[in-house]
Short mmCIF file of C-alpha atoms in Angstrom, two decimals:
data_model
loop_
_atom_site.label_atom_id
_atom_site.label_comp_id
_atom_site.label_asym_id
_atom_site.label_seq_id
_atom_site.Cartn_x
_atom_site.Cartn_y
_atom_site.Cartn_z
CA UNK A 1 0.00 0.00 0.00
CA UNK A 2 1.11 3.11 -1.12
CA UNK A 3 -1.10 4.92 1.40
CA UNK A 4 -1.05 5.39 4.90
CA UNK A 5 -4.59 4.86 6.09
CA UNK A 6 -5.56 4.68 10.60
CA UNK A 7 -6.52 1.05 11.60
CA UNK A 8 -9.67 3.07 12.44
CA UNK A 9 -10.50 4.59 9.18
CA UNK A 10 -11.93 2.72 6.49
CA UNK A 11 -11.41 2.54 2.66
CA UNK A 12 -14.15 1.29 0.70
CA UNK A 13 -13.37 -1.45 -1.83
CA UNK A 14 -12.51 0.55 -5.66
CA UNK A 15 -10.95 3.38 -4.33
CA UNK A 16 -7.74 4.75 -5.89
CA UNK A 17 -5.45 6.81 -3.33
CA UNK A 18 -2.36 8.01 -4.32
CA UNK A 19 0.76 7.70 -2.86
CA UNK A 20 2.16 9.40 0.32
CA UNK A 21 -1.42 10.33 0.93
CA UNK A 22 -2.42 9.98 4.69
CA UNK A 23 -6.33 8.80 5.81
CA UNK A 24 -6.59 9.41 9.91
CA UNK A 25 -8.28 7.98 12.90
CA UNK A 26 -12.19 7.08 12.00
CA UNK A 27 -12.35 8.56 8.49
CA UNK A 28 -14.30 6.74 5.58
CA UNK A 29 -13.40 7.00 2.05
CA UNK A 30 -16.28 5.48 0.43
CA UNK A 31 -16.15 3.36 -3.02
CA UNK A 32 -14.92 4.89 -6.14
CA UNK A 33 -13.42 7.95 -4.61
CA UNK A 34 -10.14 9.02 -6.49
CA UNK A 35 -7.64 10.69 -4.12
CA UNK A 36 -4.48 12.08 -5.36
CA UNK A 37 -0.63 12.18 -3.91
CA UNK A 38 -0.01 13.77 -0.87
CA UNK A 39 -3.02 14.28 0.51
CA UNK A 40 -4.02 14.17 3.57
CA UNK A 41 -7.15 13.20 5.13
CA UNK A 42 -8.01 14.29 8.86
CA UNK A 43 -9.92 12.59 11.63
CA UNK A 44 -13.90 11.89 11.08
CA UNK A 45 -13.78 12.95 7.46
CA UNK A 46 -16.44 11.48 4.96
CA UNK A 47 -15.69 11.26 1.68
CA UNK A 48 -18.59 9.81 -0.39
CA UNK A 49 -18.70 7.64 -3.17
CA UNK A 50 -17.30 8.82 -6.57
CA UNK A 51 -15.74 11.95 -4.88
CA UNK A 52 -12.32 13.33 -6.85
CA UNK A 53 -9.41 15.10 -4.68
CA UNK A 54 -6.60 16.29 -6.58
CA UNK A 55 -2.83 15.76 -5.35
CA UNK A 56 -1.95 17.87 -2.16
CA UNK A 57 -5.08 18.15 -0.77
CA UNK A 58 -5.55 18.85 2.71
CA UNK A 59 -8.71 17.78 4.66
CA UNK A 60 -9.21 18.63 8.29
CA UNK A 61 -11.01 17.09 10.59
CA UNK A 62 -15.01 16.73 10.72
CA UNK A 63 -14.88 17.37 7.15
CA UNK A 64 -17.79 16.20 4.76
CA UNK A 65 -17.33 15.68 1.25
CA UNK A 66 -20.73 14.94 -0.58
CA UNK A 67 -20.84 12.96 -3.90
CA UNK A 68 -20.32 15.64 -6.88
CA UNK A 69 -18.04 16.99 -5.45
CA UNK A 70 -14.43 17.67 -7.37
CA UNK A 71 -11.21 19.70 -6.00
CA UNK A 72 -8.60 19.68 -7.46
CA UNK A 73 -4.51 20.29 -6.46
CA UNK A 74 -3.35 22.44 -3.61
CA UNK A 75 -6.94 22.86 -2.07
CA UNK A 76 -7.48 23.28 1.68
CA UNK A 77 -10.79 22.18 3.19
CA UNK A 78 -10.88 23.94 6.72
CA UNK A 79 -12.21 22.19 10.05
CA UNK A 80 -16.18 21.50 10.00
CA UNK A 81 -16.26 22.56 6.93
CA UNK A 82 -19.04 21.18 4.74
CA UNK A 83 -20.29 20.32 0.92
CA UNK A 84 -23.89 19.55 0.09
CA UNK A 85 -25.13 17.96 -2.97
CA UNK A 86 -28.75 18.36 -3.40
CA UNK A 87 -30.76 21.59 -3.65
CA UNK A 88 -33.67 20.80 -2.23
CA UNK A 89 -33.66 17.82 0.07
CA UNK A 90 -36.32 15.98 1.93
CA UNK A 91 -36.01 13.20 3.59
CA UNK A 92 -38.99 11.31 2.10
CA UNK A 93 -37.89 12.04 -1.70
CA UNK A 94 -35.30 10.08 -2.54
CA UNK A 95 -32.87 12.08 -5.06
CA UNK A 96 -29.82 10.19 -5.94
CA UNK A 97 -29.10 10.61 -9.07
CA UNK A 98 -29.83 14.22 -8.80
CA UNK A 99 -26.98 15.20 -7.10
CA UNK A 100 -25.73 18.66 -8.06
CA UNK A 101 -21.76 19.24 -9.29
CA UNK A 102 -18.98 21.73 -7.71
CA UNK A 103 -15.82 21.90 -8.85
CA UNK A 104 -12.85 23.72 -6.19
CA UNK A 105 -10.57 24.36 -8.67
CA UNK A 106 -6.03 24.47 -7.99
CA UNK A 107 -5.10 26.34 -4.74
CA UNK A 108 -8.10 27.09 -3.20
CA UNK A 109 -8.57 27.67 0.59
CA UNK A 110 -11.87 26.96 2.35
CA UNK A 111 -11.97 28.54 6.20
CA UNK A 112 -13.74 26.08 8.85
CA UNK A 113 -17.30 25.62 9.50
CA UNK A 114 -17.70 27.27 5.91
CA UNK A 115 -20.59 26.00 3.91
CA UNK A 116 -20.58 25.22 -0.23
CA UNK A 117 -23.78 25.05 -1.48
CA UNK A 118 -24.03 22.71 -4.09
CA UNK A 119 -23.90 23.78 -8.43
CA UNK A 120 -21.42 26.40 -7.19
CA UNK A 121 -18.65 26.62 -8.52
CA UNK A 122 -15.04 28.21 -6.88
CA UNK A 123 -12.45 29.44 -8.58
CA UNK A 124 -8.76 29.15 -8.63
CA UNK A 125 -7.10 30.29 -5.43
CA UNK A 126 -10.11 32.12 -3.93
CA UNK A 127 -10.40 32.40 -0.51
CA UNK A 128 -13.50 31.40 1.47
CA UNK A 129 -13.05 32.65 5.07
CA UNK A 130 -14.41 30.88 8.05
CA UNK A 131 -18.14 30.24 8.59
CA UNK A 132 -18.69 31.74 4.97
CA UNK A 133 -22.09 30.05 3.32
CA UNK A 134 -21.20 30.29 -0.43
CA UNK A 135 -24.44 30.40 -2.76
CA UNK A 136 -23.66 31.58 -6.07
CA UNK A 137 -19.92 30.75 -8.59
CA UNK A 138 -17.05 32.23 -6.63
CA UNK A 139 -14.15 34.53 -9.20
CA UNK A 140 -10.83 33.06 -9.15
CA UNK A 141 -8.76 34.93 -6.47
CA UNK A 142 -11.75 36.46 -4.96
CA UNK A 143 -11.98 36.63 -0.73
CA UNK A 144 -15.41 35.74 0.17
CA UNK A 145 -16.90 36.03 3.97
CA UNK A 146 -20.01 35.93 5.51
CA UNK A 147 -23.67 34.20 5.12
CA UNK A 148 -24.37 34.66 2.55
CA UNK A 149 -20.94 34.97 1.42
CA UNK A 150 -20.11 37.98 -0.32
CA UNK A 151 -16.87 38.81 -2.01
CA UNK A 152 -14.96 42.02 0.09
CA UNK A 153 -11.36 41.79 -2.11
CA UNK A 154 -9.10 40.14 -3.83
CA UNK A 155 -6.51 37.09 -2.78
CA UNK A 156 -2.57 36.54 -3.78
CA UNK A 157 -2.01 32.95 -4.54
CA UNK A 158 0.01 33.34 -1.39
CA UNK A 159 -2.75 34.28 0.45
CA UNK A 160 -2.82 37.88 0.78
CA UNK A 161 -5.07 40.69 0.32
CA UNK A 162 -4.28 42.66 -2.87
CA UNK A 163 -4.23 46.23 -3.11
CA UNK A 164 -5.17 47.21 -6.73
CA UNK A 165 -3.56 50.86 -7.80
CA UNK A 166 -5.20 53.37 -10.05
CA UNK A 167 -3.82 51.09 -13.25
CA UNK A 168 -5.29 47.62 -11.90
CA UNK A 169 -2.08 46.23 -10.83
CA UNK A 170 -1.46 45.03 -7.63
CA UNK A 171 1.91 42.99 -6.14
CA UNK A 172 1.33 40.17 -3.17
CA UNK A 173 3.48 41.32 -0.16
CA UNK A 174 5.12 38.08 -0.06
CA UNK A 175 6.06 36.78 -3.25
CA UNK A 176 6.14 39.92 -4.99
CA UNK A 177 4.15 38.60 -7.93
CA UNK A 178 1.92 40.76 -9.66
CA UNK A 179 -1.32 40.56 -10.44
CA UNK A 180 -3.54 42.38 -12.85
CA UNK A 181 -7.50 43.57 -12.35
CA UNK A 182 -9.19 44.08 -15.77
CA UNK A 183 -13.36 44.23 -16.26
CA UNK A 184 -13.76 42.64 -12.87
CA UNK A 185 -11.47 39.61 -12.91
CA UNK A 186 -8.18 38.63 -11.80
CA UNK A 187 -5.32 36.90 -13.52
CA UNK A 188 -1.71 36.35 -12.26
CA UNK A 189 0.94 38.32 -14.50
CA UNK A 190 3.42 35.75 -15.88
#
């Protein structure tokens, strides 16, 4: 096994976990999950059946992580922090097969106790602070707080605010990259 996984968590049969990845103390990766390299999985974290991770992904603990659910590399799911899958649920309607889709995309950070409402998309290296409820597509490199969550800046893939200047450019105070605002959206210069 190229996997660590706790004698108390358990791996469904048809899962495909990458190597170095590490699955802690009563966790359950369910059947046909694909989990990448170097992830790693904290304690009490469901992962339901057909969910993708990307490599690097870091789970903490008392995370859920609902069927339709895709992140991808680099993403950070905070403590408590939650997925659903269904819009409308009831418990006496039975909707599997309806399940809605997110995608996290590369580098994003989710803050704990921070809700994702399903069909919404998040873009690359946004920031969702803690106890956000996110309810409509989230901009690449946006910061979005609150309930409902509301974007209030702009994120260095770093993780810092960035301050635009009167020409939309703005530089991240730690890895002095720059970063360019143009008709409301953010791209990295390269």
């Amino acid at each position: 096994m190229e996997y660590f996984a706790h004698d108390s968590a358990i791996v469904d049969e048809n899962c495909q976990i990458g190597e170095g990845t590490k699955v802690w103390h009563f966790s359950h990766i369910m059947t046909n999950c694909i989990i990448g390299k170097n992830c790693n999985i904290g304690q009490n974290v469901v992962v339901s059946p057909e969910v993708i991770l990307g490599d690097n992904v870091k789970v903490q603990n008392n995370v859920s992580i609902y069927t339709g659910v895709t992140c991808e590399d680099d993403v950070f799911l905070g403590p408590s922090m939650v997925f659903t899958n269904v819009i409308n649920p009831r418990s006496a309607v039975n909707r599997r097969g309806q399940y809605s889709r997110t995608v996290v995309r590369k580098g994003v950070s989710i803050g704990a106790n921070a809700t994702i409402v399903c069909g919404n998309d998040i873009g690359q290296f946004a920031f969702i602070g803690a106890g956000t409820v996110v309810t409509k597509e989230v901009l690449p490199y946006a910061l979005i707080v609150g309930n409902p969550g509301r974007q209030i800046g702009w994120i260095s893939e770093f993780g810092h605010r960035l301050n635009f200047d009167e020409n939309g450019t703005a530089k991240c105070s730690e890895s002095n990259e720059l970063y360019t605002l143009s008709n409301g959206h953010v791209t990295k210069n390269i």
